[in-house]
């Protein structure tokens, strides 16, 4: 699994993805890790198929007993179907996930991990001295959905927003925004159901100071490409399958 | 999922299916007993020997229903245990793979404890499953015993029916239905036992 450090300061952000051993018929995903001195948070830790390579990759950065927090932006299997395995591996961990999905996510098995339900208006995750904001992103695409914003690192992890489905050798950052647009169009039009939800989210995140926009699939956006993405998404009609 | 795990799931699921058929038949025996009692009452002295048999048949049907109800609850526990064992086995295999993939990672050794723990949990589940299967086989043997007893009662019923004059045909029909039901119970329970016996604690 490819590991890319995307922020290094008082804490670290590491992006994991492009797993070469992944079966070709499952979607490629990006996982993110926020590492502080003694704790480790996994953002959208991935599907059950990905558990072993993901755990192996995390062990380059943290021991198992310091993996203390998981975050699931929503309930999809590529986001969190590995929960039952993390549940057996971790002895002292919390899952931060939409309160709305608790009864659903527990189908993956969540007995030793504490389920911390995120209310609809969002919240925070405190990781030692780092405070991460949980930004509501409902209906983008899931009806109960959150993104994670780190005001220190200026990174916004955006789940399925900004995603594109590409091959395993794809670079981790967008290099040519204009060329990248066509790789995102159908995905966003098809998976995002609501123009109103999209507008509300864009208004909300335009107020954030963002250096990197980090989706769960495909390439990340940095610098001016963040604003380019928001402008493009703002103008896009979504929910087009009906 | 390995072939052995699939077979285990199928074996446990088949118990519930076979036993629900046993339950239907046991209820039929109970009805036959009630019917036989009414006939024997009408026949009076001609069916004097048949009257206590009807009580036996009814008692046997009740006990079989009770036994099967308990076994069904037990089978559900066994099914949950099978699911649990499957989850533990998957976890153990994934943890081992993670430890292998971690190679020379700085914190690779921290995976040893979860691997060991998962291995012990998996082995615990396997042992418990074998223990529970042995107990379930014992309970199934009790149902088989009831089925054998029902066949003896059916044979006695035929003898008593032959003394019942004009009620002979009606009472013979009762004896036949008890015998047929006993056969069905025997065959269904035997299939359960064969499916489970390979998992018995040796």
CSV table of C-alpha atoms in Angstrom, one decimal:
chain,number,residue,atom,x,y,z
A,1,UNK,CA,0.0,0.0,0.0
A,2,UNK,CA,1.3,3.4,-0.9
A,3,UNK,CA,1.9,5.9,2.0
A,4,UNK,CA,2.2,9.6,1.5
A,5,UNK,CA,2.8,12.1,4.3
A,6,UNK,CA,0.6,15.1,3.5
A,7,UNK,CA,1.2,17.2,6.6
A,8,UNK,CA,3.9,17.3,9.2
A,9,UNK,CA,3.7,19.7,12.1
A,10,UNK,CA,2.7,19.2,15.7
A,11,UNK,CA,1.1,16.1,14.3
A,12,UNK,CA,1.0,14.2,11.0
A,13,UNK,CA,-1.4,13.4,8.3
A,14,UNK,CA,-0.6,10.3,6.2
A,15,UNK,CA,-2.6,9.2,3.2
A,16,UNK,CA,-2.8,5.4,2.4
A,17,UNK,CA,-4.0,4.0,-0.9
A,18,UNK,CA,-3.2,2.6,-4.3
A,19,UNK,CA,-3.0,-0.9,-2.8
A,20,UNK,CA,-1.3,-3.2,-5.4
A,21,UNK,CA,-2.6,-6.4,-3.8
A,22,UNK,CA,-6.3,-5.2,-3.9
A,23,UNK,CA,-8.6,-7.5,-5.9
A,24,UNK,CA,-9.4,-5.6,-9.2
A,25,UNK,CA,-13.1,-5.9,-8.8
A,26,UNK,CA,-13.3,-3.7,-5.6
A,27,UNK,CA,-13.1,0.1,-5.7
A,28,UNK,CA,-9.8,1.7,-4.8
A,29,UNK,CA,-10.0,3.8,-1.6
A,30,UNK,CA,-7.9,6.4,0.2
A,31,UNK,CA,-7.5,6.0,3.9
A,32,UNK,CA,-6.1,8.8,6.1
A,33,UNK,CA,-4.3,8.7,9.4
A,34,UNK,CA,-3.9,11.5,11.9
A,35,UNK,CA,-0.9,10.7,14.1
A,36,UNK,CA,-0.2,12.6,17.4
A,37,UNK,CA,2.5,11.6,19.9
A,38,UNK,CA,0.6,8.8,21.5
A,39,UNK,CA,-2.6,8.4,19.5
A,40,UNK,CA,-3.7,7.5,16.1
A,41,UNK,CA,-6.9,8.2,14.2
A,42,UNK,CA,-7.9,6.3,11.1
A,43,UNK,CA,-10.3,8.2,8.8
A,44,UNK,CA,-12.6,5.9,6.7
A,45,UNK,CA,-10.4,2.9,7.4
A,46,UNK,CA,-11.8,0.9,4.5
A,47,UNK,CA,-13.4,-2.4,3.6
A,48,UNK,CA,-12.8,-5.8,5.1
A,49,UNK,CA,-10.7,-6.8,2.1
A,50,UNK,CA,-8.4,-4.0,2.8
A,51,UNK,CA,-7.9,-4.6,6.5
A,52,UNK,CA,-4.6,-6.6,6.4
A,53,UNK,CA,-2.7,-4.3,4.1
A,54,UNK,CA,-4.1,-1.2,5.9
A,55,UNK,CA,-3.1,-2.6,9.3
A,56,UNK,CA,0.3,-3.5,8.0
A,57,UNK,CA,0.8,0.0,6.6
A,58,UNK,CA,-0.3,1.7,9.8
A,59,UNK,CA,2.3,-0.4,11.7
A,60,UNK,CA,5.0,1.7,10.0
A,61,UNK,CA,3.6,4.7,11.9
A,62,UNK,CA,2.0,3.5,15.2
A,63,UNK,CA,1.8,0.4,17.4
A,64,UNK,CA,-1.6,-1.4,17.6
A,65,UNK,CA,-2.3,-0.1,21.1
A,66,UNK,CA,-2.0,3.5,20.0
A,67,UNK,CA,-4.7,3.2,17.3
A,68,UNK,CA,-7.3,4.8,19.6
A,69,UNK,CA,-9.8,6.3,17.2
A,70,UNK,CA,-11.6,5.4,14.0
A,71,UNK,CA,-13.9,7.8,12.0
A,72,UNK,CA,-16.5,6.7,9.4
A,73,UNK,CA,-17.8,9.5,7.2
A,74,UNK,CA,-20.9,7.4,6.4
A,75,UNK,CA,-22.0,3.7,6.3
A,76,UNK,CA,-20.8,2.4,3.0
A,77,UNK,CA,-18.9,-0.9,3.0
A,78,UNK,CA,-15.8,0.6,1.3
A,79,UNK,CA,-15.6,3.1,4.2
A,80,UNK,CA,-16.0,0.8,7.2
A,81,UNK,CA,-16.9,-2.8,6.5
A,82,UNK,CA,-13.5,-3.6,8.2
A,83,UNK,CA,-15.1,-2.5,11.5
A,84,UNK,CA,-15.6,-6.1,12.8
A,85,UNK,CA,-11.9,-6.8,12.3
A,86,UNK,CA,-10.7,-3.6,14.0
A,87,UNK,CA,-13.1,-4.4,16.8
A,88,UNK,CA,-11.2,-7.6,17.5
A,89,UNK,CA,-7.8,-6.1,17.0
A,90,UNK,CA,-8.1,-3.0,19.1
A,91,UNK,CA,-8.7,-3.1,22.9
A,92,UNK,CA,-9.2,0.6,23.7
A,93,UNK,CA,-10.7,2.4,20.7
A,94,UNK,CA,-13.6,4.6,19.8
A,95,UNK,CA,-15.5,4.8,16.5
A,96,UNK,CA,-16.7,8.3,15.6
A,97,UNK,CA,-19.5,7.9,13.1
A,98,UNK,CA,-23.0,9.4,12.4
A,99,UNK,CA,-25.3,8.7,15.3
A,100,UNK,CA,-28.0,8.1,12.6
A,101,UNK,CA,-26.1,5.0,11.3
A,102,UNK,CA,-25.3,3.3,14.7
A,103,UNK,CA,-27.8,0.5,14.4
A,104,UNK,CA,-26.7,-0.1,10.8
A,105,UNK,CA,-22.9,0.0,11.4
A,106,UNK,CA,-23.2,-2.4,14.4
A,107,UNK,CA,-24.1,-5.1,11.8
A,108,UNK,CA,-20.4,-5.1,11.0
A,109,UNK,CA,-19.9,-6.0,14.8
A,110,UNK,CA,-18.8,-3.3,17.2
A,111,UNK,CA,-18.5,-4.9,20.7
A,112,UNK,CA,-15.2,-3.8,22.2
A,113,UNK,CA,-15.0,-0.5,20.3
A,114,UNK,CA,-17.0,2.3,21.8
A,115,UNK,CA,-19.5,3.8,19.3
A,116,UNK,CA,-19.5,7.6,19.6
A,117,UNK,CA,-22.4,8.9,17.6
A,118,UNK,CA,-22.0,12.2,15.8
A,119,UNK,CA,-25.1,14.3,16.1
A,120,UNK,CA,-26.5,15.9,12.9
A,121,UNK,CA,-25.0,19.3,13.6
A,122,UNK,CA,-21.5,17.9,13.8
A,123,UNK,CA,-18.9,17.9,16.6
A,124,UNK,CA,-15.2,17.5,17.3
A,125,UNK,CA,-12.6,14.8,17.8
A,126,UNK,CA,-9.9,15.7,20.3
A,127,UNK,CA,-6.7,13.8,19.7
A,128,UNK,CA,-4.3,15.0,22.5
A,129,UNK,CA,-3.7,18.7,21.6
A,130,UNK,CA,-5.3,18.4,18.1
A,131,UNK,CA,-8.9,19.3,17.7
A,132,UNK,CA,-10.6,18.1,14.5
A,133,UNK,CA,-13.9,19.5,13.4
A,134,UNK,CA,-16.7,17.2,12.1
A,135,UNK,CA,-18.4,19.1,9.3
A,136,UNK,CA,-21.9,18.1,8.3
A,137,UNK,CA,-22.1,16.9,4.7
A,138,UNK,CA,-25.5,15.3,4.7
A,139,UNK,CA,-26.8,13.9,1.4
A,140,UNK,CA,-23.3,14.1,0.0
A,141,UNK,CA,-23.8,11.4,-0.8
A,142,UNK,CA,-25.1,9.6,2.3
A,143,UNK,CA,-28.1,11.0,4.2
A,144,UNK,CA,-26.0,11.2,7.4
A,145,UNK,CA,-22.5,12.2,6.3
A,146,UNK,CA,-19.6,14.1,7.9
A,147,UNK,CA,-16.3,15.5,6.7
A,148,UNK,CA,-13.2,16.1,8.9
A,149,UNK,CA,-11.5,19.5,9.0
A,150,UNK,CA,-8.1,20.1,10.7
A,151,UNK,CA,-7.7,23.9,11.1
A,152,UNK,CA,-4.0,23.4,12.0
A,153,UNK,CA,-3.1,21.3,9.0
A,154,UNK,CA,-5.7,23.0,6.8
A,155,UNK,CA,-6.8,19.7,5.5
A,156,UNK,CA,-10.5,18.9,4.7
A,157,UNK,CA,-11.2,15.2,4.4
A,158,UNK,CA,-14.3,15.0,2.1
A,159,UNK,CA,-15.3,11.4,1.8
A,160,UNK,CA,-17.0,10.9,-1.6
A,161,UNK,CA,-16.9,14.6,-2.5
A,162,UNK,CA,-14.1,15.3,-4.9
A,163,UNK,CA,-13.7,11.6,-5.7
A,164,UNK,CA,-12.8,10.1,-9.1
A,165,UNK,CA,-12.4,6.4,-10.0
A,166,UNK,CA,-9.0,5.8,-11.6
A,167,UNK,CA,-6.4,3.1,-11.9
A,168,UNK,CA,-3.9,1.9,-9.3
A,169,UNK,CA,-1.0,4.0,-10.7
A,170,UNK,CA,-2.8,7.3,-10.4
A,171,UNK,CA,-0.8,10.1,-8.8
A,172,UNK,CA,-2.0,11.2,-5.3
A,173,UNK,CA,-2.6,14.9,-6.3
A,174,UNK,CA,-4.5,16.4,-9.1
A,175,UNK,CA,-1.9,17.8,-11.5
A,176,UNK,CA,-4.1,19.3,-14.3
A,177,UNK,CA,-7.5,20.3,-13.0
A,178,UNK,CA,-9.1,20.8,-16.4
A,179,UNK,CA,-8.1,17.3,-17.5
A,180,UNK,CA,-9.3,15.9,-14.2
A,181,UNK,CA,-12.8,17.3,-14.5
A,182,UNK,CA,-14.1,14.7,-16.8
A,183,UNK,CA,-13.0,12.0,-14.4
A,184,UNK,CA,-15.2,13.4,-11.7
A,185,UNK,CA,-18.3,14.5,-13.6
A,186,UNK,CA,-20.3,11.3,-13.9
A,187,UNK,CA,-19.4,10.2,-10.4
A,188,UNK,CA,-20.7,13.4,-8.8
A,189,UNK,CA,-23.8,13.7,-11.0
A,190,UNK,CA,-24.7,10.1,-10.3
A,191,UNK,CA,-23.8,9.7,-6.6
A,192,UNK,CA,-24.8,13.1,-5.2
A,193,UNK,CA,-28.6,13.3,-4.9
A,194,UNK,CA,-29.3,16.9,-3.9
A,195,UNK,CA,-28.3,20.3,-5.4
A,196,UNK,CA,-29.6,22.0,-2.3
A,197,UNK,CA,-27.4,19.9,0.0
A,198,UNK,CA,-24.4,20.6,-2.3
A,199,UNK,CA,-25.0,24.4,-2.2
A,200,UNK,CA,-25.3,24.4,1.7
A,201,UNK,CA,-22.1,22.4,1.9
A,202,UNK,CA,-20.2,24.6,-0.5
A,203,UNK,CA,-21.3,27.7,1.5
A,204,UNK,CA,-20.1,26.0,4.7
A,205,UNK,CA,-16.7,24.9,3.5
A,206,UNK,CA,-15.9,28.2,1.6
A,207,UNK,CA,-15.5,29.7,5.0
A,208,UNK,CA,-12.7,27.2,5.9
A,209,UNK,CA,-9.0,27.8,5.2
A,210,UNK,CA,-8.1,24.7,3.2
A,211,UNK,CA,-4.7,23.8,1.8
A,212,UNK,CA,-5.6,20.2,0.9
A,213,UNK,CA,-9.0,18.7,0.0
A,214,UNK,CA,-8.7,15.0,0.5
A,215,UNK,CA,-11.4,12.6,-0.9
A,216,UNK,CA,-11.8,8.9,-0.2
A,217,UNK,CA,-11.2,7.9,-3.9
A,218,UNK,CA,-8.8,9.2,-6.5
A,219,UNK,CA,-6.6,12.3,-6.2
A,220,UNK,CA,-6.3,15.0,-3.6
A,221,UNK,CA,-6.6,18.7,-4.5
A,222,UNK,CA,-4.1,21.3,-3.2
A,223,UNK,CA,-3.6,25.0,-3.3
A,224,UNK,CA,-5.7,26.8,-6.0
A,225,UNK,CA,-7.2,23.5,-7.1
A,226,UNK,CA,-9.3,23.5,-4.0
A,227,UNK,CA,-11.1,26.6,-5.0
A,228,UNK,CA,-11.3,25.4,-8.6
A,229,UNK,CA,-13.0,22.2,-7.4
A,230,UNK,CA,-15.5,24.1,-5.2
A,231,UNK,CA,-16.4,26.4,-8.2
A,232,UNK,CA,-16.8,23.5,-10.5
A,233,UNK,CA,-18.9,21.5,-8.1
A,234,UNK,CA,-21.0,24.6,-7.4
A,235,UNK,CA,-21.9,24.8,-11.1
A,236,UNK,CA,-22.6,21.1,-11.5
A,237,UNK,CA,-26.2,19.8,-11.6
A,238,UNK,CA,-26.3,16.6,-9.6
A,239,UNK,CA,-28.9,13.9,-9.0
A,240,UNK,CA,-29.3,13.4,-12.7
A,241,UNK,CA,-30.3,9.7,-12.8
A,242,UNK,CA,-34.0,10.4,-12.2
B,1,UNK,CA,-15.3,-19.3,3.4
B,2,UNK,CA,-13.7,-22.8,3.3
B,3,UNK,CA,-15.7,-25.8,2.3
B,4,UNK,CA,-15.6,-27.1,5.9
B,5,UNK,CA,-17.1,-23.8,7.2
B,6,UNK,CA,-19.8,-24.0,4.5
B,7,UNK,CA,-20.6,-27.6,5.5
B,8,UNK,CA,-20.8,-26.6,9.2
B,9,UNK,CA,-23.2,-23.8,8.4
B,10,UNK,CA,-25.4,-26.1,6.3
B,11,UNK,CA,-25.3,-28.9,9.0
B,12,UNK,CA,-26.5,-26.5,11.7
B,13,UNK,CA,-29.1,-24.8,9.4
B,14,UNK,CA,-30.5,-28.3,8.4
B,15,UNK,CA,-31.2,-29.2,12.0
B,16,UNK,CA,-33.8,-26.5,12.3
B,17,UNK,CA,-35.4,-27.5,9.0
B,18,UNK,CA,-35.5,-31.3,9.8
B,19,UNK,CA,-36.8,-30.6,13.3
B,20,UNK,CA,-39.6,-28.3,12.1
B,21,UNK,CA,-40.9,-31.3,10.1
B,22,UNK,CA,-40.6,-33.5,13.3
B,23,UNK,CA,-42.7,-30.9,15.2
B,24,UNK,CA,-45.5,-31.1,12.6
B,25,UNK,CA,-45.5,-34.9,12.8
B,26,UNK,CA,-45.5,-34.9,16.6
B,27,UNK,CA,-48.5,-32.6,16.5
B,28,UNK,CA,-50.2,-35.1,14.2
B,29,UNK,CA,-49.5,-37.9,16.7
B,30,UNK,CA,-51.1,-35.7,19.4
B,31,UNK,CA,-54.2,-35.3,17.1
B,32,UNK,CA,-54.3,-39.1,16.4
B,33,UNK,CA,-54.2,-39.7,20.1
B,34,UNK,CA,-57.2,-37.5,20.7
B,35,UNK,CA,-59.0,-39.2,17.8
B,36,UNK,CA,-58.2,-42.6,19.1
B,37,UNK,CA,-59.4,-41.7,22.6
B,38,UNK,CA,-62.8,-40.7,21.2
B,39,UNK,CA,-63.1,-43.9,19.2
B,40,UNK,CA,-62.1,-46.0,22.1
B,41,UNK,CA,-64.7,-44.3,24.3
B,42,UNK,CA,-67.4,-45.0,21.8
B,43,UNK,CA,-66.3,-48.6,21.4
B,44,UNK,CA,-66.6,-49.1,25.2
B,45,UNK,CA,-65.6,-52.6,26.4
B,46,UNK,CA,-64.6,-53.7,22.8
B,47,UNK,CA,-61.7,-51.3,23.0
B,48,UNK,CA,-60.9,-51.5,26.7
B,49,UNK,CA,-57.2,-52.5,26.0
B,50,UNK,CA,-56.9,-49.5,23.6
B,51,UNK,CA,-57.8,-46.8,26.1
B,52,UNK,CA,-54.6,-46.7,28.1
B,53,UNK,CA,-52.6,-46.8,24.9
B,54,UNK,CA,-54.2,-43.5,23.8
B,55,UNK,CA,-52.8,-41.8,26.9
B,56,UNK,CA,-49.4,-43.2,26.2
B,57,UNK,CA,-49.5,-41.9,22.6
B,58,UNK,CA,-50.6,-38.4,23.8
B,59,UNK,CA,-47.9,-38.3,26.5
B,60,UNK,CA,-45.3,-39.4,24.0
B,61,UNK,CA,-46.4,-36.7,21.5
B,62,UNK,CA,-46.2,-34.0,24.2
B,63,UNK,CA,-42.8,-35.0,25.3
B,64,UNK,CA,-41.5,-35.1,21.7
B,65,UNK,CA,-42.8,-31.6,21.1
B,66,UNK,CA,-41.2,-30.4,24.3
B,67,UNK,CA,-37.8,-32.0,23.4
B,68,UNK,CA,-37.9,-30.6,19.9
B,69,UNK,CA,-38.7,-27.1,21.2
B,70,UNK,CA,-35.6,-27.3,23.4
B,71,UNK,CA,-33.4,-28.7,20.7
B,72,UNK,CA,-34.5,-25.8,18.4
B,73,UNK,CA,-33.4,-23.3,21.0
B,74,UNK,CA,-30.1,-25.2,21.3
B,75,UNK,CA,-29.7,-25.3,17.5
B,76,UNK,CA,-30.0,-21.5,17.4
B,77,UNK,CA,-27.2,-21.2,20.0
B,78,UNK,CA,-25.1,-23.6,17.8
B,79,UNK,CA,-25.8,-21.4,14.8
B,80,UNK,CA,-24.6,-18.3,16.6
B,81,UNK,CA,-21.5,-20.2,17.7
B,82,UNK,CA,-20.9,-21.1,14.1
B,83,UNK,CA,-21.1,-17.5,13.1
B,84,UNK,CA,-18.8,-16.5,15.9
B,85,UNK,CA,-16.3,-19.2,15.0
B,86,UNK,CA,-16.3,-18.0,11.4
B,87,UNK,CA,-15.7,-14.4,12.5
B,88,UNK,CA,-12.9,-15.4,14.8
B,89,UNK,CA,-11.2,-17.5,12.1
B,90,UNK,CA,-11.5,-14.7,9.5
B,91,UNK,CA,-9.9,-12.3,12.1
B,92,UNK,CA,-7.1,-14.7,12.9
B,93,UNK,CA,-6.3,-15.2,9.2
B,94,UNK,CA,-6.4,-11.5,8.5
B,95,UNK,CA,-4.3,-10.6,11.5
B,96,UNK,CA,-1.7,-13.2,10.5
B,97,UNK,CA,-1.6,-11.7,7.0
B,98,UNK,CA,-1.3,-8.2,8.4
B,99,UNK,CA,1.7,-9.3,10.6
B,100,UNK,CA,3.3,-10.9,7.5
B,101,UNK,CA,2.7,-7.9,5.3
B,102,UNK,CA,4.1,-5.5,8.0
B,103,UNK,CA,7.5,-7.2,7.6
B,104,UNK,CA,10.1,-4.9,9.0
B,105,UNK,CA,7.7,-2.1,10.0
B,106,UNK,CA,8.8,-0.2,13.1
B,107,UNK,CA,5.8,-1.4,15.1
B,108,UNK,CA,5.3,-4.8,13.4
B,109,UNK,CA,5.8,-6.6,16.7
B,110,UNK,CA,2.8,-4.9,18.3
B,111,UNK,CA,0.7,-7.2,16.1
B,112,UNK,CA,1.8,-10.3,17.9
B,113,UNK,CA,-0.6,-9.9,20.8
B,114,UNK,CA,-3.8,-9.5,18.6
B,115,UNK,CA,-2.7,-12.5,16.5
B,116,UNK,CA,-2.2,-14.6,19.7
B,117,UNK,CA,-5.5,-13.4,21.1
B,118,UNK,CA,-7.4,-14.1,17.9
B,119,UNK,CA,-5.9,-17.6,17.7
B,120,UNK,CA,-6.9,-18.4,21.3
B,121,UNK,CA,-10.5,-17.1,20.7
B,122,UNK,CA,-10.8,-19.1,17.5
B,123,UNK,CA,-9.6,-22.3,19.2
B,124,UNK,CA,-12.0,-21.6,22.1
B,125,UNK,CA,-14.9,-21.4,19.7
B,126,UNK,CA,-13.9,-24.6,17.9
B,127,UNK,CA,-13.8,-26.5,21.2
B,128,UNK,CA,-17.1,-25.1,22.4
B,129,UNK,CA,-18.7,-26.0,19.1
B,130,UNK,CA,-17.6,-29.6,19.4
B,131,UNK,CA,-18.8,-29.8,23.0
B,132,UNK,CA,-22.2,-28.3,22.1
B,133,UNK,CA,-22.5,-30.7,19.1
B,134,UNK,CA,-21.9,-33.7,21.5
B,135,UNK,CA,-24.7,-32.4,23.8
B,136,UNK,CA,-27.1,-31.8,20.9
B,137,UNK,CA,-26.5,-35.4,19.6
B,138,UNK,CA,-27.5,-36.6,23.1
B,139,UNK,CA,-30.7,-34.7,22.9
B,140,UNK,CA,-31.4,-36.0,19.4
B,141,UNK,CA,-30.9,-39.5,20.7
B,142,UNK,CA,-33.7,-38.8,23.2
B,143,UNK,CA,-36.0,-38.0,20.4
B,144,UNK,CA,-35.0,-41.2,18.6
B,145,UNK,CA,-35.8,-43.1,21.7
B,146,UNK,CA,-39.3,-41.5,21.7
B,147,UNK,CA,-39.7,-42.5,18.0
B,148,UNK,CA,-38.8,-46.1,18.8
B,149,UNK,CA,-41.3,-46.1,21.7
B,150,UNK,CA,-44.0,-44.8,19.4
B,151,UNK,CA,-43.4,-47.7,17.0
B,152,UNK,CA,-43.8,-50.2,19.9
B,153,UNK,CA,-47.0,-48.5,20.9
B,154,UNK,CA,-48.2,-48.6,17.2
B,155,UNK,CA,-47.6,-52.4,17.2
B,156,UNK,CA,-49.5,-52.9,20.5
B,157,UNK,CA,-52.3,-50.7,19.1
B,158,UNK,CA,-52.7,-53.0,16.1
B,159,UNK,CA,-53.1,-56.0,18.4
B,160,UNK,CA,-55.7,-54.2,20.5
B,161,UNK,CA,-57.5,-52.9,17.5
B,162,UNK,CA,-58.0,-56.5,16.2
B,163,UNK,CA,-60.2,-57.1,19.3
B,164,UNK,CA,-62.4,-54.0,18.7
B,165,UNK,CA,-65.0,-55.5,16.3
B,166,UNK,CA,-66.7,-52.9,14.1
B,167,UNK,CA,-64.1,-50.3,15.4
B,168,UNK,CA,-61.2,-52.4,14.0
B,169,UNK,CA,-60.7,-50.2,10.9
B,170,UNK,CA,-60.8,-46.9,12.7
B,171,UNK,CA,-58.4,-48.0,15.4
B,172,UNK,CA,-56.1,-49.7,12.9
B,173,UNK,CA,-55.9,-46.4,11.0
B,174,UNK,CA,-54.8,-44.7,14.3
B,175,UNK,CA,-52.1,-47.3,14.8
B,176,UNK,CA,-50.9,-46.8,11.2
B,177,UNK,CA,-50.7,-43.1,11.5
B,178,UNK,CA,-48.7,-43.4,14.7
B,179,UNK,CA,-46.3,-45.9,13.1
B,180,UNK,CA,-45.9,-43.6,10.0
B,181,UNK,CA,-45.3,-40.6,12.2
B,182,UNK,CA,-42.7,-42.5,14.2
B,183,UNK,CA,-40.9,-43.5,11.0
B,184,UNK,CA,-40.8,-39.9,9.8
B,185,UNK,CA,-39.4,-38.7,13.2
B,186,UNK,CA,-36.8,-41.4,13.2
B,187,UNK,CA,-35.6,-40.6,9.6
B,188,UNK,CA,-35.5,-36.9,10.1
B,189,UNK,CA,-33.6,-37.0,13.4
B,190,UNK,CA,-31.3,-39.6,11.9
B,191,UNK,CA,-30.4,-37.2,9.1
B,192,UNK,CA,-29.6,-34.5,11.8
B,193,UNK,CA,-27.4,-36.9,13.6
B,194,UNK,CA,-25.5,-37.9,10.5
B,195,UNK,CA,-25.0,-34.2,9.5
B,196,UNK,CA,-23.6,-33.3,13.0
B,197,UNK,CA,-21.7,-36.5,13.9
B,198,UNK,CA,-18.6,-35.4,12.0
B,199,UNK,CA,-18.2,-32.4,14.3
B,200,UNK,CA,-18.6,-34.5,17.5
B,201,UNK,CA,-16.0,-34.0,20.2
B,202,UNK,CA,-13.6,-36.9,19.8
